[in-house]
Amino acid sequence: DSDASLGLRRPVEVIAFSDEEGLRFKSTFLGSRAVSGTFLKNGYLQATDSKGYTLASVLETVGLSNSEEDIAKIAMRREDLYGYVEVHIEQGPVLQSLNQPVGVVSAISGQTRMYVQVDGFSGHAGTVPMDQRRDTIAASAEMITRIEDKCNEFPLSRENMLVCTVGEFNVFPGASNVIPGYANFSVDIRCKDDAMRGEVVSLVKRELLEISKRRKVECEIQMKHSAESCQSSPTFTESLRRGILGAHELVGRYEEAREKSRKTGPPDPDPDPGGQGEGESLLWDMNEATVPVIASGAGHDALAMSEVTPIGMLFVR
């Protein structure tokens, strides 16, 4: 009834997903994967954290079901969905550089997450000759630099928003007078073009194994997450773009009415609505040609939902 009273043609449900980032178990979109029905096929119940706890055991510890049957019941049916629209902060500099408050997302980059473990041999910093060392920090440092170089050098990397990041690094034993014998680090590779992303992942693996062989250390590369890129629905993209223009027009009419009232009417009891600063306009500079339509390099729950329904996205500053 409430949907009908608002003039909506379809019912609207609001949902907040858990664990989009997936930092603890190195597996993203856990909540939206369950709702989209793709949680179980990705084997997330067996995913482990840094202390070896599985997701299944943690769910049981906090009083939640880890039953595959119960998890399968969470999934929404494809035939019951018309689409999914997500509003998300941009997490980047594009809207700010354009001086725009909001933009439409045209596509979301695919992403691959890997976990690299490097095994060498610990020794005393003063007694092991340089040519006999199996130093995992030195090997890892070369690997990380090589990842950055290859991503920068890859053809059409800028056009396809290819980015490679090592955001986590650990070393053992971590003492100033000990040659480290073990290290691990994360690798995050994202790209609008899935074929290019696959080529870069394969290239990075080959480069890391070449470095480990030359430096006489062991290298194990674990795949933790992989998600294909997805295009936003053209219908939703255009509707959101029109919605932004409509909001801009509405604010413009409000500004005109406020200015007219200021000149001809009694004093405004609230001269600073929204805390903009007295007399400062709420209107921003925008027209049909300048509505930002940008691709997202960050992953979002919309990626998981795109497997079962068309998606659209808005970025806000």
PDB file of C-alpha atoms in Angstrom:
ATOM      1  CA  ASP A   1       0.000   0.000   0.000  1.00  0.00           C
ATOM      2  CA  SER A   2       2.765   2.414   0.895  1.00  0.00           C
ATOM      3  CA  ASP A   3       4.514   1.731  -2.424  1.00  0.00           C
ATOM      4  CA  ALA A   4       1.276   2.367  -4.325  1.00  0.00           C
ATOM      5  CA  SER A   5       0.608   5.608  -2.448  1.00  0.00           C
ATOM      6  CA  LEU A   6       4.014   6.878  -3.587  1.00  0.00           C
ATOM      7  CA  GLY A   7       3.164   6.149  -7.209  1.00  0.00           C
ATOM      8  CA  LEU A   8       5.722   3.340  -7.518  1.00  0.00           C
ATOM      9  CA  ARG A   9       5.169   0.710 -10.190  1.00  0.00           C
ATOM     10  CA  ARG A  10       7.068  -1.961  -8.253  1.00  0.00           C
ATOM     11  CA  PRO A  11       7.697  -2.709  -4.574  1.00  0.00           C
ATOM     12  CA  VAL A  12      10.999  -1.365  -3.226  1.00  0.00           C
ATOM     13  CA  GLU A  13      13.046  -3.187  -0.581  1.00  0.00           C
ATOM     14  CA  VAL A  14      15.992  -1.603   1.247  1.00  0.00           C
ATOM     15  CA  ILE A  15      18.831  -3.916   2.226  1.00  0.00           C
ATOM     16  CA  ALA A  16      22.146  -3.498   4.059  1.00  0.00           C
ATOM     17  CA  PHE A  17      24.728  -6.196   3.405  1.00  0.00           C
ATOM     18  CA  SER A  18      27.412  -7.452   5.779  1.00  0.00           C
ATOM     19  CA  ASP A  19      31.121  -7.875   5.038  1.00  0.00           C
ATOM     20  CA  GLU A  20      31.424  -6.322   1.606  1.00  0.00           C
ATOM     21  CA  GLU A  21      35.183  -5.884   2.103  1.00  0.00           C
ATOM     22  CA  GLY A  22      35.842  -9.457   3.276  1.00  0.00           C
ATOM     23  CA  LEU A  23      39.045  -8.531   5.109  1.00  0.00           C
ATOM     24  CA  ARG A  24      38.991 -11.219   7.792  1.00  0.00           C
ATOM     25  CA  PHE A  25      38.466 -14.208   5.504  1.00  0.00           C
ATOM     26  CA  LYS A  26      40.007 -12.679   2.348  1.00  0.00           C
ATOM     27  CA  SER A  27      36.690 -13.335   0.550  1.00  0.00           C
ATOM     28  CA  THR A  28      34.487 -10.407  -0.357  1.00  0.00           C
ATOM     29  CA  PHE A  29      30.713  -9.817  -0.629  1.00  0.00           C
ATOM     30  CA  LEU A  30      29.775 -12.487   1.922  1.00  0.00           C
ATOM     31  CA  GLY A  31      26.343 -10.984   2.639  1.00  0.00           C
ATOM     32  CA  SER A  32      25.390 -10.204  -0.931  1.00  0.00           C
ATOM     33  CA  ARG A  33      26.716 -13.574  -2.117  1.00  0.00           C
ATOM     34  CA  ALA A  34      24.232 -15.258   0.207  1.00  0.00           C
ATOM     35  CA  VAL A  35      21.335 -13.129  -1.072  1.00  0.00           C
ATOM     36  CA  SER A  36      22.340 -13.632  -4.720  1.00  0.00           C
ATOM     37  CA  GLY A  37      22.604 -17.408  -4.205  1.00  0.00           C
ATOM     38  CA  THR A  38      26.324 -17.639  -5.050  1.00  0.00           C
ATOM     39  CA  PHE A  39      27.733 -18.063  -1.526  1.00  0.00           C
ATOM     40  CA  LEU A  40      27.876 -21.848  -1.397  1.00  0.00           C
ATOM     41  CA  LYS A  41      29.343 -22.420  -4.861  1.00  0.00           C
ATOM     42  CA  ASN A  42      32.312 -20.225  -3.909  1.00  0.00           C
ATOM     43  CA  GLY A  43      33.143 -22.415  -0.885  1.00  0.00           C
ATOM     44  CA  TYR A  44      33.157 -19.522   1.584  1.00  0.00           C
ATOM     45  CA  LEU A  45      32.251 -21.703   4.585  1.00  0.00           C
ATOM     46  CA  GLN A  46      35.722 -23.255   4.366  1.00  0.00           C
ATOM     47  CA  ALA A  47      37.523 -19.883   4.100  1.00  0.00           C
ATOM     48  CA  THR A  48      39.974 -19.308   6.977  1.00  0.00           C
ATOM     49  CA  ASP A  49      41.197 -16.197   8.768  1.00  0.00           C
ATOM     50  CA  SER A  50      44.767 -15.412   9.852  1.00  0.00           C
ATOM     51  CA  LYS A  51      44.376 -17.613  12.959  1.00  0.00           C
ATOM     52  CA  GLY A  52      43.059 -20.602  11.044  1.00  0.00           C
ATOM     53  CA  TYR A  53      39.401 -20.260  12.055  1.00  0.00           C
ATOM     54  CA  THR A  54      36.948 -21.162   9.307  1.00  0.00           C
ATOM     55  CA  LEU A  55      33.961 -18.988   8.514  1.00  0.00           C
ATOM     56  CA  ALA A  56      31.721 -21.964   9.349  1.00  0.00           C
ATOM     57  CA  SER A  57      33.187 -22.228  12.857  1.00  0.00           C
ATOM     58  CA  VAL A  58      32.899 -18.486  13.485  1.00  0.00           C
ATOM     59  CA  LEU A  59      29.244 -18.442  12.424  1.00  0.00           C
ATOM     60  CA  GLU A  60      28.573 -21.255  14.894  1.00  0.00           C
ATOM     61  CA  THR A  61      30.504 -19.463  17.676  1.00  0.00           C
ATOM     62  CA  VAL A  62      28.370 -16.308  17.372  1.00  0.00           C
ATOM     63  CA  GLY A  63      25.139 -18.286  17.306  1.00  0.00           C
ATOM     64  CA  LEU A  64      24.398 -18.195  13.579  1.00  0.00           C
ATOM     65  CA  SER A  65      23.647 -21.182  11.386  1.00  0.00           C
ATOM     66  CA  ASN A  66      26.397 -22.557   9.166  1.00  0.00           C
ATOM     67  CA  SER A  67      24.048 -25.064   7.568  1.00  0.00           C
ATOM     68  CA  GLU A  68      24.189 -25.070   3.782  1.00  0.00           C
ATOM     69  CA  GLU A  69      20.437 -25.648   3.753  1.00  0.00           C
ATOM     70  CA  ASP A  70      19.781 -22.520   5.855  1.00  0.00           C
ATOM     71  CA  ILE A  71      22.178 -20.394   3.809  1.00  0.00           C
ATOM     72  CA  ALA A  72      20.503 -21.517   0.584  1.00  0.00           C
ATOM     73  CA  LYS A  73      17.160 -20.251   1.915  1.00  0.00           C
ATOM     74  CA  ILE A  74      18.541 -16.684   2.065  1.00  0.00           C
ATOM     75  CA  ALA A  75      18.900 -16.494  -1.714  1.00  0.00           C
ATOM     76  CA  MET A  76      16.414 -14.357  -3.621  1.00  0.00           C
ATOM     77  CA  ARG A  77      14.916 -15.841  -6.763  1.00  0.00           C
ATOM     78  CA  ARG A  78      15.849 -14.308 -10.097  1.00  0.00           C
ATOM     79  CA  GLU A  79      12.213 -14.175 -11.205  1.00  0.00           C
ATOM     80  CA  ASP A  80      11.294 -12.117  -8.121  1.00  0.00           C
ATOM     81  CA  LEU A  81      13.797  -9.350  -8.895  1.00  0.00           C
ATOM     82  CA  TYR A  82      13.452  -6.464 -11.332  1.00  0.00           C
ATOM     83  CA  GLY A  83      16.816  -4.957 -10.469  1.00  0.00           C
ATOM     84  CA  TYR A  84      19.249  -3.780  -7.815  1.00  0.00           C
ATOM     85  CA  VAL A  85      20.376  -0.179  -7.323  1.00  0.00           C
ATOM     86  CA  GLU A  86      23.181   0.739  -4.925  1.00  0.00           C
ATOM     87  CA  VAL A  87      24.190   4.098  -3.497  1.00  0.00           C
ATOM     88  CA  HIS A  88      27.831   4.265  -2.402  1.00  0.00           C
ATOM     89  CA  ILE A  89      30.427   6.858  -1.527  1.00  0.00           C
ATOM     90  CA  GLU A  90      32.857   7.160  -4.428  1.00  0.00           C
ATOM     91  CA  GLN A  91      36.062   6.435  -2.418  1.00  0.00           C
ATOM     92  CA  GLY A  92      38.029   8.277  -5.081  1.00  0.00           C
ATOM     93  CA  PRO A  93      38.869  11.755  -6.398  1.00  0.00           C
ATOM     94  CA  VAL A  94      36.825  11.958  -9.616  1.00  0.00           C
ATOM     95  CA  LEU A  95      33.653  13.661  -8.352  1.00  0.00           C
ATOM     96  CA  GLN A  96      35.701  16.090  -6.303  1.00  0.00           C
ATOM     97  CA  SER A  97      37.867  16.972  -9.287  1.00  0.00           C
ATOM     98  CA  LEU A  98      34.697  17.618 -11.339  1.00  0.00           C
ATOM     99  CA  ASN A  99      33.153  19.561  -8.431  1.00  0.00           C
ATOM    100  CA  GLN A 100      30.031  17.377  -8.635  1.00  0.00           C
ATOM    101  CA  PRO A 101      28.128  15.901  -5.680  1.00  0.00           C
ATOM    102  CA  VAL A 102      26.849  12.772  -7.402  1.00  0.00           C
ATOM    103  CA  GLY A 103      27.543  10.594 -10.448  1.00  0.00           C
ATOM    104  CA  VAL A 104      26.266   7.507 -12.250  1.00  0.00           C
ATOM    105  CA  VAL A 105      28.360   4.322 -12.337  1.00  0.00           C
ATOM    106  CA  SER A 106      28.590   2.787 -15.811  1.00  0.00           C
ATOM    107  CA  ALA A 107      30.604  -0.326 -14.904  1.00  0.00           C
ATOM    108  CA  ILE A 108      32.441  -2.040 -12.046  1.00  0.00           C
ATOM    109  CA  SER A 109      35.937  -3.414 -12.528  1.00  0.00           C
ATOM    110  CA  GLY A 110      36.590  -7.101 -12.055  1.00  0.00           C
ATOM    111  CA  GLN A 111      39.029  -8.044  -9.321  1.00  0.00           C
ATOM    112  CA  THR A 112      41.369 -10.799  -8.244  1.00  0.00           C
ATOM    113  CA  ARG A 113      42.814 -11.212  -4.756  1.00  0.00           C
ATOM    114  CA  MET A 114      45.808 -13.421  -4.092  1.00  0.00           C
ATOM    115  CA  TYR A 115      47.795 -14.287  -0.979  1.00  0.00           C
ATOM    116  CA  VAL A 116      51.515 -14.899  -1.428  1.00  0.00           C
ATOM    117  CA  GLN A 117      53.621 -16.856   1.089  1.00  0.00           C
ATOM    118  CA  VAL A 118      57.412 -16.722   0.855  1.00  0.00           C
ATOM    119  CA  ASP A 119      59.560 -19.244   2.770  1.00  0.00           C
ATOM    120  CA  GLY A 120      63.286 -18.774   3.180  1.00  0.00           C
ATOM    121  CA  PHE A 121      65.680 -19.398   6.070  1.00  0.00           C
ATOM    122  CA  SER A 122      66.257 -17.320   9.194  1.00  0.00           C
ATOM    123  CA  GLY A 123      69.813 -16.534  10.229  1.00  0.00           C
ATOM    124  CA  HIS A 124      71.927 -14.134  12.229  1.00  0.00           C
ATOM    125  CA  ALA A 125      72.285 -10.741  10.547  1.00  0.00           C
ATOM    126  CA  GLY A 126      76.026 -10.656  11.228  1.00  0.00           C
ATOM    127  CA  THR A 127      77.141 -14.189  10.415  1.00  0.00           C
ATOM    128  CA  VAL A 128      75.431 -15.272   7.187  1.00  0.00           C
ATOM    129  CA  PRO A 129      77.285 -14.139   4.019  1.00  0.00           C
ATOM    130  CA  MET A 130      75.176 -12.231   1.496  1.00  0.00           C
ATOM    131  CA  ASP A 131      75.515 -14.876  -1.206  1.00  0.00           C
ATOM    132  CA  GLN A 132      74.208 -17.598   1.120  1.00  0.00           C
ATOM    133  CA  ARG A 133      71.090 -15.839   2.314  1.00  0.00           C
ATOM    134  CA  ARG A 134      67.482 -16.842   1.641  1.00  0.00           C
ATOM    135  CA  ASP A 135      66.018 -13.538   2.756  1.00  0.00           C
ATOM    136  CA  THR A 136      62.231 -13.383   2.451  1.00  0.00           C
ATOM    137  CA  ILE A 137      61.973  -9.611   2.884  1.00  0.00           C
ATOM    138  CA  ALA A 138      64.471  -8.951   0.084  1.00  0.00           C
ATOM    139  CA  ALA A 139      62.667 -11.471  -2.157  1.00  0.00           C
ATOM    140  CA  SER A 140      59.230 -10.043  -1.304  1.00  0.00           C
ATOM    141  CA  ALA A 141      60.414  -6.481  -1.902  1.00  0.00           C
ATOM    142  CA  GLU A 142      61.577  -7.402  -5.406  1.00  0.00           C
ATOM    143  CA  MET A 143      58.296  -9.210  -6.045  1.00  0.00           C
ATOM    144  CA  ILE A 144      56.202  -6.231  -4.959  1.00  0.00           C
ATOM    145  CA  THR A 145      58.238  -3.815  -7.062  1.00  0.00           C
ATOM    146  CA  ARG A 146      57.906  -6.160 -10.053  1.00  0.00           C
ATOM    147  CA  ILE A 147      54.102  -6.256  -9.619  1.00  0.00           C
ATOM    148  CA  GLU A 148      53.954  -2.460  -9.680  1.00  0.00           C
ATOM    149  CA  ASP A 149      56.257  -2.220 -12.710  1.00  0.00           C
ATOM    150  CA  LYS A 150      54.334  -4.776 -14.752  1.00  0.00           C
ATOM    151  CA  CYS A 151      50.983  -3.123 -14.032  1.00  0.00           C
ATOM    152  CA  ASN A 152      52.354   0.283 -15.024  1.00  0.00           C
ATOM    153  CA  GLU A 153      53.914  -1.084 -18.219  1.00  0.00           C
ATOM    154  CA  PHE A 154      50.962  -3.203 -19.376  1.00  0.00           C
ATOM    155  CA  PRO A 155      49.446  -1.923 -22.663  1.00  0.00           C
ATOM    156  CA  LEU A 156      46.228   0.117 -22.296  1.00  0.00           C
ATOM    157  CA  SER A 157      46.427  -0.143 -18.501  1.00  0.00           C
ATOM    158  CA  ARG A 158      45.162   3.414 -17.926  1.00  0.00           C
ATOM    159  CA  GLU A 159      42.286   3.127 -20.386  1.00  0.00           C
ATOM    160  CA  ASN A 160      41.059  -0.066 -18.701  1.00  0.00           C
ATOM    161  CA  MET A 161      41.646   1.151 -15.131  1.00  0.00           C
ATOM    162  CA  LEU A 162      44.202  -1.576 -14.411  1.00  0.00           C
ATOM    163  CA  VAL A 163      45.462  -1.213 -10.835  1.00  0.00           C
ATOM    164  CA  CYS A 164      47.626  -3.535  -8.734  1.00  0.00           C
ATOM    165  CA  THR A 165      47.997  -3.174  -4.973  1.00  0.00           C
ATOM    166  CA  VAL A 166      49.884  -4.871  -2.161  1.00  0.00           C
ATOM    167  CA  GLY A 167      48.059  -3.699   0.947  1.00  0.00           C
ATOM    168  CA  GLU A 168      49.081  -6.258   3.545  1.00  0.00           C
ATOM    169  CA  PHE A 169      52.582  -7.445   4.448  1.00  0.00           C
ATOM    170  CA  ASN A 170      53.786  -9.627   7.336  1.00  0.00           C
ATOM    171  CA  VAL A 171      57.242 -10.885   8.256  1.00  0.00           C
ATOM    172  CA  PHE A 172      58.674 -13.413  10.721  1.00  0.00           C
ATOM    173  CA  PRO A 173      60.429 -13.243  13.125  1.00  0.00           C
ATOM    174  CA  GLY A 174      60.556  -9.446  12.786  1.00  0.00           C
ATOM    175  CA  ALA A 175      63.758  -8.807  14.747  1.00  0.00           C
ATOM    176  CA  SER A 176      66.336  -6.221  13.669  1.00  0.00           C
ATOM    177  CA  ASN A 177      69.287  -8.625  13.932  1.00  0.00           C
ATOM    178  CA  VAL A 178      67.649 -11.641  12.259  1.00  0.00           C
ATOM    179  CA  ILE A 179      67.382 -12.404   8.555  1.00  0.00           C
ATOM    180  CA  PRO A 180      63.659 -13.032   8.051  1.00  0.00           C
ATOM    181  CA  GLY A 181      62.741 -16.590   7.128  1.00  0.00           C
ATOM    182  CA  TYR A 182      59.093 -16.112   6.301  1.00  0.00           C
ATOM    183  CA  ALA A 183      56.928 -13.387   4.788  1.00  0.00           C
ATOM    184  CA  ASN A 184      53.473 -13.103   3.284  1.00  0.00           C
ATOM    185  CA  PHE A 185      51.593 -10.397   1.446  1.00  0.00           C
ATOM    186  CA  SER A 186      48.338  -9.749  -0.369  1.00  0.00           C
ATOM    187  CA  VAL A 187      47.944  -8.878  -4.057  1.00  0.00           C
ATOM    188  CA  ASP A 188      44.851  -7.073  -5.356  1.00  0.00           C
ATOM    189  CA  ILE A 189      44.460  -6.723  -9.147  1.00  0.00           C
ATOM    190  CA  ARG A 190      41.512  -4.866 -10.703  1.00  0.00           C
ATOM    191  CA  CYS A 191      40.563  -4.011 -14.278  1.00  0.00           C
ATOM    192  CA  LYS A 192      37.502  -3.134 -16.371  1.00  0.00           C
ATOM    193  CA  ASP A 193      38.631  -5.686 -18.961  1.00  0.00           C
ATOM    194  CA  ASP A 194      38.416  -9.239 -17.589  1.00  0.00           C
ATOM    195  CA  ALA A 195      40.646 -10.688 -20.319  1.00  0.00           C
ATOM    196  CA  MET A 196      43.352  -8.139 -19.497  1.00  0.00           C
ATOM    197  CA  ARG A 197      43.000  -8.870 -15.789  1.00  0.00           C
ATOM    198  CA  GLY A 198      43.477 -12.580 -16.490  1.00  0.00           C
ATOM    199  CA  GLU A 199      46.631 -11.871 -18.506  1.00  0.00           C
ATOM    200  CA  VAL A 200      48.055  -9.694 -15.723  1.00  0.00           C
ATOM    201  CA  VAL A 201      47.300 -12.303 -13.050  1.00  0.00           C
ATOM    202  CA  SER A 202      49.117 -14.961 -15.089  1.00  0.00           C
ATOM    203  CA  LEU A 203      52.030 -12.593 -15.724  1.00  0.00           C
ATOM    204  CA  VAL A 204      52.340 -11.710 -12.031  1.00  0.00           C
ATOM    205  CA  LYS A 205      52.370 -15.383 -11.052  1.00  0.00           C
ATOM    206  CA  ARG A 206      55.162 -16.142 -13.527  1.00  0.00           C
ATOM    207  CA  GLU A 207      57.218 -13.166 -12.358  1.00  0.00           C
ATOM    208  CA  LEU A 208      56.910 -14.089  -8.675  1.00  0.00           C
ATOM    209  CA  LEU A 209      57.909 -17.684  -9.287  1.00  0.00           C
ATOM    210  CA  GLU A 210      60.903 -16.548 -11.375  1.00  0.00           C
ATOM    211  CA  ILE A 211      62.094 -14.276  -8.558  1.00  0.00           C
ATOM    212  CA  SER A 212      61.614 -16.966  -5.917  1.00  0.00           C
ATOM    213  CA  LYS A 213      63.609 -19.486  -7.963  1.00  0.00           C
ATOM    214  CA  ARG A 214      66.478 -17.053  -8.517  1.00  0.00           C
ATOM    215  CA  ARG A 215      66.565 -16.056  -4.846  1.00  0.00           C
ATOM    216  CA  LYS A 216      66.272 -19.677  -3.642  1.00  0.00           C
ATOM    217  CA  VAL A 217      63.095 -19.167  -1.620  1.00  0.00           C
ATOM    218  CA  GLU A 218      59.818 -21.044  -1.787  1.00  0.00           C
ATOM    219  CA  CYS A 219      56.752 -19.187  -3.063  1.00  0.00           C
ATOM    220  CA  GLU A 220      53.130 -20.297  -2.721  1.00  0.00           C
ATOM    221  CA  ILE A 221      50.381 -18.252  -4.376  1.00  0.00           C
ATOM    222  CA  GLN A 222      46.811 -18.755  -3.164  1.00  0.00           C
ATOM    223  CA  MET A 223      43.796 -17.447  -5.050  1.00  0.00           C
ATOM    224  CA  LYS A 224      41.439 -15.872  -2.499  1.00  0.00           C
ATOM    225  CA  HIS A 225      38.827 -14.118  -4.592  1.00  0.00           C
ATOM    226  CA  SER A 226      37.888 -13.520  -8.195  1.00  0.00           C
ATOM    227  CA  ALA A 227      34.974 -11.486  -9.537  1.00  0.00           C
ATOM    228  CA  GLU A 228      34.204 -10.566 -13.117  1.00  0.00           C
ATOM    229  CA  SER A 229      33.581  -6.979 -14.153  1.00  0.00           C
ATOM    230  CA  CYS A 230      29.994  -6.002 -14.838  1.00  0.00           C
ATOM    231  CA  GLN A 231      28.203  -3.337 -16.820  1.00  0.00           C
ATOM    232  CA  SER A 232      25.396  -1.333 -15.275  1.00  0.00           C
ATOM    233  CA  SER A 233      21.983  -1.700 -16.873  1.00  0.00           C
ATOM    234  CA  PRO A 234      21.605   0.972 -19.594  1.00  0.00           C
ATOM    235  CA  THR A 235      18.007   1.457 -18.440  1.00  0.00           C
ATOM    236  CA  PHE A 236      19.050   2.109 -14.845  1.00  0.00           C
ATOM    237  CA  THR A 237      21.997   4.255 -15.902  1.00  0.00           C
ATOM    238  CA  GLU A 238      19.758   6.526 -17.959  1.00  0.00           C
ATOM    239  CA  SER A 239      17.076   6.637 -15.246  1.00  0.00           C
ATOM    240  CA  LEU A 240      19.646   7.637 -12.624  1.00  0.00           C
ATOM    241  CA  ARG A 241      21.133  10.254 -14.932  1.00  0.00           C
ATOM    242  CA  ARG A 242      17.667  11.719 -15.509  1.00  0.00           C
ATOM    243  CA  GLY A 243      17.039  11.594 -11.776  1.00  0.00           C
ATOM    244  CA  ILE A 244      20.145  13.666 -11.100  1.00  0.00           C
ATOM    245  CA  LEU A 245      19.055  16.248 -13.652  1.00  0.00           C
ATOM    246  CA  GLY A 246      15.584  16.288 -12.104  1.00  0.00           C
ATOM    247  CA  ALA A 247      17.036  16.866  -8.647  1.00  0.00           C
ATOM    248  CA  HIS A 248      19.181  19.675 -10.026  1.00  0.00           C
ATOM    249  CA  GLU A 249      16.099  21.304 -11.560  1.00  0.00           C
ATOM    250  CA  LEU A 250      14.158  20.934  -8.291  1.00  0.00           C
ATOM    251  CA  VAL A 251      16.941  22.580  -6.303  1.00  0.00           C
ATOM    252  CA  GLY A 252      17.023  25.369  -8.890  1.00  0.00           C
ATOM    253  CA  ARG A 253      13.316  26.056  -8.420  1.00  0.00           C
ATOM    254  CA  TYR A 254      13.783  26.057  -4.657  1.00  0.00           C
ATOM    255  CA  GLU A 255      16.628  28.550  -4.974  1.00  0.00           C
ATOM    256  CA  GLU A 256      14.498  30.851  -7.120  1.00  0.00           C
ATOM    257  CA  ALA A 257      11.626  30.701  -4.623  1.00  0.00           C
ATOM    258  CA  ARG A 258      13.967  31.334  -1.701  1.00  0.00           C
ATOM    259  CA  GLU A 259      15.525  34.334  -3.433  1.00  0.00           C
ATOM    260  CA  LYS A 260      12.101  35.753  -4.288  1.00  0.00           C
ATOM    261  CA  SER A 261      10.928  35.268  -0.716  1.00  0.00           C
ATOM    262  CA  ARG A 262      14.066  36.925   0.633  1.00  0.00           C
ATOM    263  CA  LYS A 263      13.410  40.025  -1.449  1.00  0.00           C
ATOM    264  CA  THR A 264       9.652  40.351  -0.991  1.00  0.00           C
ATOM    265  CA  GLY A 265       8.612  38.386   2.067  1.00  0.00           C
ATOM    266  CA  PRO A 266       9.175  38.510   5.839  1.00  0.00           C
ATOM    267  CA  PRO A 267      12.601  37.496   7.265  1.00  0.00           C
ATOM    268  CA  ASP A 268      13.378  33.783   6.845  1.00  0.00           C
ATOM    269  CA  PRO A 269      13.309  32.080  10.288  1.00  0.00           C
ATOM    270  CA  ASP A 270      15.873  29.562   8.993  1.00  0.00           C
ATOM    271  CA  PRO A 271      18.199  31.464   6.640  1.00  0.00           C
ATOM    272  CA  ASP A 272      20.756  28.652   6.588  1.00  0.00           C
ATOM    273  CA  PRO A 273      18.981  25.352   5.747  1.00  0.00           C
ATOM    274  CA  GLY A 274      21.412  22.451   5.663  1.00  0.00           C
ATOM    275  CA  GLY A 275      24.255  24.491   7.126  1.00  0.00           C
ATOM    276  CA  GLN A 276      25.402  25.858   3.771  1.00  0.00           C
ATOM    277  CA  GLY A 277      26.301  29.296   5.066  1.00  0.00           C
ATOM    278  CA  GLU A 278      23.901  32.249   5.021  1.00  0.00           C
ATOM    279  CA  GLY A 279      23.118  33.345   1.483  1.00  0.00           C
ATOM    280  CA  GLU A 280      25.149  30.510  -0.084  1.00  0.00           C
ATOM    281  CA  SER A 281      23.453  28.703  -2.960  1.00  0.00           C
ATOM    282  CA  LEU A 282      22.571  25.030  -2.711  1.00  0.00           C
ATOM    283  CA  LEU A 283      22.746  24.717  -6.511  1.00  0.00           C
ATOM    284  CA  TRP A 284      25.695  23.163  -8.279  1.00  0.00           C
ATOM    285  CA  ASP A 285      26.803  23.681 -11.867  1.00  0.00           C
ATOM    286  CA  MET A 286      25.365  20.872 -14.000  1.00  0.00           C
ATOM    287  CA  ASN A 287      23.625  20.329 -17.324  1.00  0.00           C
ATOM    288  CA  GLU A 288      22.694  17.482 -19.660  1.00  0.00           C
ATOM    289  CA  ALA A 289      26.269  17.063 -20.884  1.00  0.00           C
ATOM    290  CA  THR A 290      28.049  17.265 -17.529  1.00  0.00           C
ATOM    291  CA  VAL A 291      26.318  14.578 -15.440  1.00  0.00           C
ATOM    292  CA  PRO A 292      29.284  12.400 -14.402  1.00  0.00           C
ATOM    293  CA  VAL A 293      29.115   8.856 -15.776  1.00  0.00           C
ATOM    294  CA  ILE A 294      32.141   6.987 -14.452  1.00  0.00           C
ATOM    295  CA  ALA A 295      33.432   3.460 -13.942  1.00  0.00           C
ATOM    296  CA  SER A 296      34.124   2.102 -10.482  1.00  0.00           C
ATOM    297  CA  GLY A 297      37.486   0.571  -9.704  1.00  0.00           C
ATOM    298  CA  ALA A 298      36.259  -0.518  -6.283  1.00  0.00           C
ATOM    299  CA  GLY A 299      34.224  -3.668  -5.845  1.00  0.00           C
ATOM    300  CA  HIS A 300      30.671  -3.398  -4.541  1.00  0.00           C
ATOM    301  CA  ASP A 301      27.836  -5.691  -3.553  1.00  0.00           C
ATOM    302  CA  ALA A 302      26.341  -4.831  -6.939  1.00  0.00           C
ATOM    303  CA  LEU A 303      28.954  -7.170  -8.437  1.00  0.00           C
ATOM    304  CA  ALA A 304      27.461 -10.116  -6.577  1.00  0.00           C
ATOM    305  CA  MET A 305      23.886  -9.047  -7.297  1.00  0.00           C
ATOM    306  CA  SER A 306      24.633  -8.657 -11.014  1.00  0.00           C
ATOM    307  CA  GLU A 307      24.722 -12.449 -11.279  1.00  0.00           C
ATOM    308  CA  VAL A 308      20.974 -12.606 -10.651  1.00  0.00           C
ATOM    309  CA  THR A 309      19.545  -9.235 -11.744  1.00  0.00           C
ATOM    310  CA  PRO A 310      20.385  -6.017 -13.664  1.00  0.00           C
ATOM    311  CA  ILE A 311      22.186  -3.427 -11.531  1.00  0.00           C
ATOM    312  CA  GLY A 312      22.607   0.325 -11.316  1.00  0.00           C
ATOM    313  CA  MET A 313      24.781   2.491  -9.072  1.00  0.00           C
ATOM    314  CA  LEU A 314      25.084   6.054  -7.826  1.00  0.00           C
ATOM    315  CA  PHE A 315      28.314   7.505  -6.464  1.00  0.00           C
ATOM    316  CA  VAL A 316      28.141  10.334  -3.941  1.00  0.00           C
ATOM    317  CA  ARG A 317      30.908  12.495  -2.481  1.00  0.00           C
TER     318      ARG A 317
END
